XYZ file of C-alpha atoms in Angstrom:
245
model
C -0.080 -0.586 0.403
C 1.156 3.347 -0.613
C 0.157 6.187 0.948
C 1.558 10.050 -0.699
C 0.663 13.675 0.463
C 0.252 15.851 -1.661
C 3.065 17.852 -2.624
C 2.962 21.530 -4.592
C 2.836 19.335 -8.520
C 0.121 18.159 -7.242
C -3.628 20.231 -8.380
C -6.721 20.599 -6.408
C -8.833 22.881 -4.986
C -7.485 25.092 -2.416
C -8.258 28.503 -0.170
C -4.760 30.710 -0.310
C -4.648 34.253 1.253
C -1.317 35.893 0.167
C -1.469 40.069 1.620
C 1.517 42.067 1.255
C 2.058 46.226 1.891
C 4.707 48.876 0.267
C 5.298 52.254 1.686
C 7.743 52.415 -1.097
C 8.833 51.335 -4.444
C 12.407 49.034 -2.762
C 13.505 45.875 -4.827
C 15.785 43.323 -4.297
C 18.744 44.025 -7.247
C 19.940 40.047 -7.344
C 18.070 37.163 -7.214
C 19.697 33.457 -6.802
C 18.757 29.944 -7.875
C 20.996 27.679 -5.931
C 22.484 24.057 -7.359
C 22.561 21.230 -4.222
C 23.212 17.236 -4.675
C 22.973 14.989 -2.004
C 26.653 14.384 0.119
C 27.498 11.594 2.424
C 29.381 12.400 5.504
C 30.049 10.647 8.353
C 27.156 9.337 9.962
C 25.104 10.742 7.281
C 24.014 9.627 4.242
C 22.694 10.275 0.977
C 20.244 6.831 1.697
C 19.262 4.234 3.696
C 18.287 1.081 2.575
C 17.959 -2.171 5.131
C 15.982 -5.027 6.337
C 13.851 -2.671 8.458
C 13.410 0.145 5.901
C 14.473 1.692 3.006
C 13.754 5.670 2.798
C 14.305 7.609 0.457
C 15.039 12.251 -0.136
C 15.494 13.541 -3.196
C 16.402 17.325 -4.293
C 13.871 19.288 -6.095
C 14.583 22.677 -8.234
C 13.629 24.402 -4.940
C 16.734 24.157 -2.567
C 15.152 22.878 0.304
C 12.279 21.223 -0.791
C 13.137 17.981 -0.222
C 10.484 14.718 -1.982
C 10.120 11.453 1.168
C 9.083 8.749 0.961
C 9.531 6.319 3.731
C 9.123 2.436 2.847
C 8.200 0.313 5.879
C 10.141 -2.953 5.118
C 9.916 -5.197 8.965
C 6.274 -6.614 10.953
C 6.038 -3.708 13.795
C 4.664 0.024 12.560
C 7.340 2.819 12.735
C 6.225 6.241 13.341
C 8.297 9.412 11.842
C 8.143 12.136 14.067
C 6.875 15.276 12.480
C 7.645 17.722 16.140
C 11.629 16.053 15.911
C 11.950 16.430 12.508
C 13.789 19.283 11.363
C 15.851 21.365 8.662
C 19.356 22.474 9.864
C 20.110 25.820 7.371
C 24.353 26.259 6.689
C 23.873 29.338 9.924
C 23.134 26.268 12.545
C 19.718 27.481 12.834
C 16.982 25.007 13.698
C 14.010 24.624 11.357
C 10.904 22.704 10.929
C 9.367 20.855 8.410
C 6.572 20.832 7.125
C 3.803 19.746 4.428
C 4.847 20.899 0.899
C 1.133 21.051 -0.117
C -0.750 23.955 -1.750
C -1.629 26.027 1.562
C -4.675 26.810 3.148
C -6.241 30.151 4.261
C -3.968 29.089 7.479
C -0.466 27.505 5.873
C 0.234 24.827 5.001
C -1.374 21.273 5.827
C 0.229 20.330 9.767
C 1.744 16.788 10.271
C -0.677 14.395 12.592
C -0.185 15.094 16.240
C 1.065 12.115 17.118
C 3.337 11.604 14.035
C 2.966 9.634 10.914
C 1.829 6.456 11.266
C 3.959 3.872 8.656
C 2.264 -0.480 9.207
C 4.644 -2.985 8.069
C 4.653 -3.178 3.829
C 3.369 0.314 3.949
C 5.382 3.923 1.363
C 4.572 7.071 2.562
C 5.603 10.045 0.394
C 4.712 13.086 0.953
C 6.491 16.452 0.377
C 8.564 18.772 2.935
C 9.914 22.304 3.271
C 11.429 24.347 5.776
C 9.659 25.828 8.248
C 9.366 28.992 10.618
C 12.808 29.198 12.613
C 11.219 27.573 15.825
C 13.624 31.087 17.539
C 14.125 34.467 17.307
C 17.386 35.623 16.074
C 18.667 38.559 15.906
C 18.066 41.310 12.864
C 22.155 41.533 12.580
C 22.897 38.714 12.708
C 19.944 37.749 9.281
C 20.709 36.866 5.705
C 17.811 38.455 5.020
C 18.173 42.209 6.134
C 20.046 42.995 2.489
C 23.546 41.439 3.929
C 25.921 38.285 4.581
C 25.640 36.979 7.443
C 28.845 38.162 9.774
C 29.768 34.298 10.002
C 29.820 34.643 5.962
C 32.635 35.603 3.771
C 32.733 39.307 4.130
C 30.997 41.322 1.393
C 33.267 44.460 -0.318
C 30.110 45.451 -1.582
C 27.723 45.710 0.626
C 26.979 49.430 1.567
C 25.083 49.547 4.502
C 21.627 52.082 3.687
C 20.039 51.955 7.079
C 17.637 50.426 5.752
C 18.357 46.294 7.567
C 15.151 44.558 7.361
C 13.004 42.757 10.455
C 12.030 39.147 9.626
C 9.972 37.894 11.487
C 8.140 34.548 10.908
C 4.493 33.337 12.881
C 2.340 31.120 12.038
C 0.426 30.458 9.961
C 2.271 33.451 8.812
C 5.697 35.275 8.001
C 5.958 38.595 7.891
C 8.029 41.623 6.982
C 9.310 44.761 8.009
C 12.139 47.372 7.828
C 13.436 50.390 9.218
C 12.191 52.533 6.245
C 8.177 51.124 6.788
C 8.245 48.512 4.702
C 6.394 45.466 5.005
C 4.956 42.425 3.859
C 2.618 39.731 5.040
C 1.989 36.480 3.533
C 1.132 32.406 3.913
C 4.267 31.108 2.496
C 6.881 29.756 4.325
C 10.214 31.240 4.384
C 12.895 30.007 2.134
C 16.237 28.401 3.574
C 18.689 29.943 2.113
C 18.014 34.288 0.023
C 16.847 33.901 -3.085
C 17.018 37.730 -3.665
C 19.451 40.634 -2.119
C 21.293 44.452 -3.013
C 24.231 42.860 -3.076
C 25.440 39.294 -5.543
C 27.996 37.664 -2.786
C 25.169 37.814 -1.214
C 23.781 34.384 -1.819
C 27.388 33.638 -4.019
C 28.561 33.281 -0.288
C 26.484 30.039 0.700
C 28.628 28.237 -2.709
C 29.593 25.198 -1.103
C 28.460 24.539 2.683
C 25.500 22.014 3.534
C 21.725 22.245 5.242
C 21.220 18.898 6.953
C 17.703 17.436 6.753
C 17.310 15.460 9.941
C 14.257 12.022 9.563
C 13.875 11.439 12.712
C 11.569 7.829 13.463
C 9.845 6.265 16.151
C 11.165 2.232 15.494
C 10.081 -0.351 18.521
C 13.648 0.635 19.532
C 12.736 3.367 20.078
C 13.032 7.800 18.690
C 16.583 7.060 15.780
C 16.808 10.201 13.640
C 18.976 9.532 9.975
C 20.486 12.776 8.933
C 20.528 13.651 5.168
C 23.279 16.423 3.963
C 23.412 18.087 0.953
C 26.635 20.297 -0.534
C 25.401 23.937 -1.872
C 27.335 23.961 -5.486
C 26.600 26.622 -7.258
C 24.784 29.580 -7.125
C 23.477 31.812 -10.353
C 23.142 35.514 -9.609
C 19.946 37.112 -11.952
C 19.147 40.726 -12.287
C 18.041 42.216 -15.177
C 17.420 39.742 -17.880
C 21.701 38.571 -16.935
C 23.222 36.247 -15.176
C 26.026 35.167 -13.797
C 27.181 32.007 -11.944
């Protein structure tokens, strides 16, 4: 038996609320697209296949959006523990894994409170994406503030403009605001990495860095986390009609 959760490509009827309020006409000069690939590192694997279970985590075109398949090959049921399944971004920030299916009136679909039970012989499929930050972050450490994070390589092209943006994640809404009066309210979760900025090096600084997806399962032997690591291999920077790598 195969059970699945609808992914972003699945067409279905939905309600979606998107409210954008802008008090100044300001847009980012550069937009970023990331290429990334799974890697096997110490303590993590690009795939899992043993006598108990088979797990596949397949990247999509959007960084951080993953196609998850869990097959229970054992005689005992297992449970996907969503409260402990999470993303860890290149800066070490923890983000919950949420359902990437189409959002409804009150945000993205929610996982079952007690986790997802996968019985013997069953295959569970879903598409996940990172949710909002679980803890407030200092504005000066935010890669969304129009400048690279201080822990990233310095950006020689950045010039302070006193327009740093504080970004606060609320469930089910994402709220962005700036000292210049700009405000954006959206049901869309924040991306795992910045998708735009005022300098190209804001996105290019992530090339070669890694993020992790931690899938936590409750087996008959107890709770076991499985870590999948992905490396950003290339960053395409686009401005207007031109694009550079």
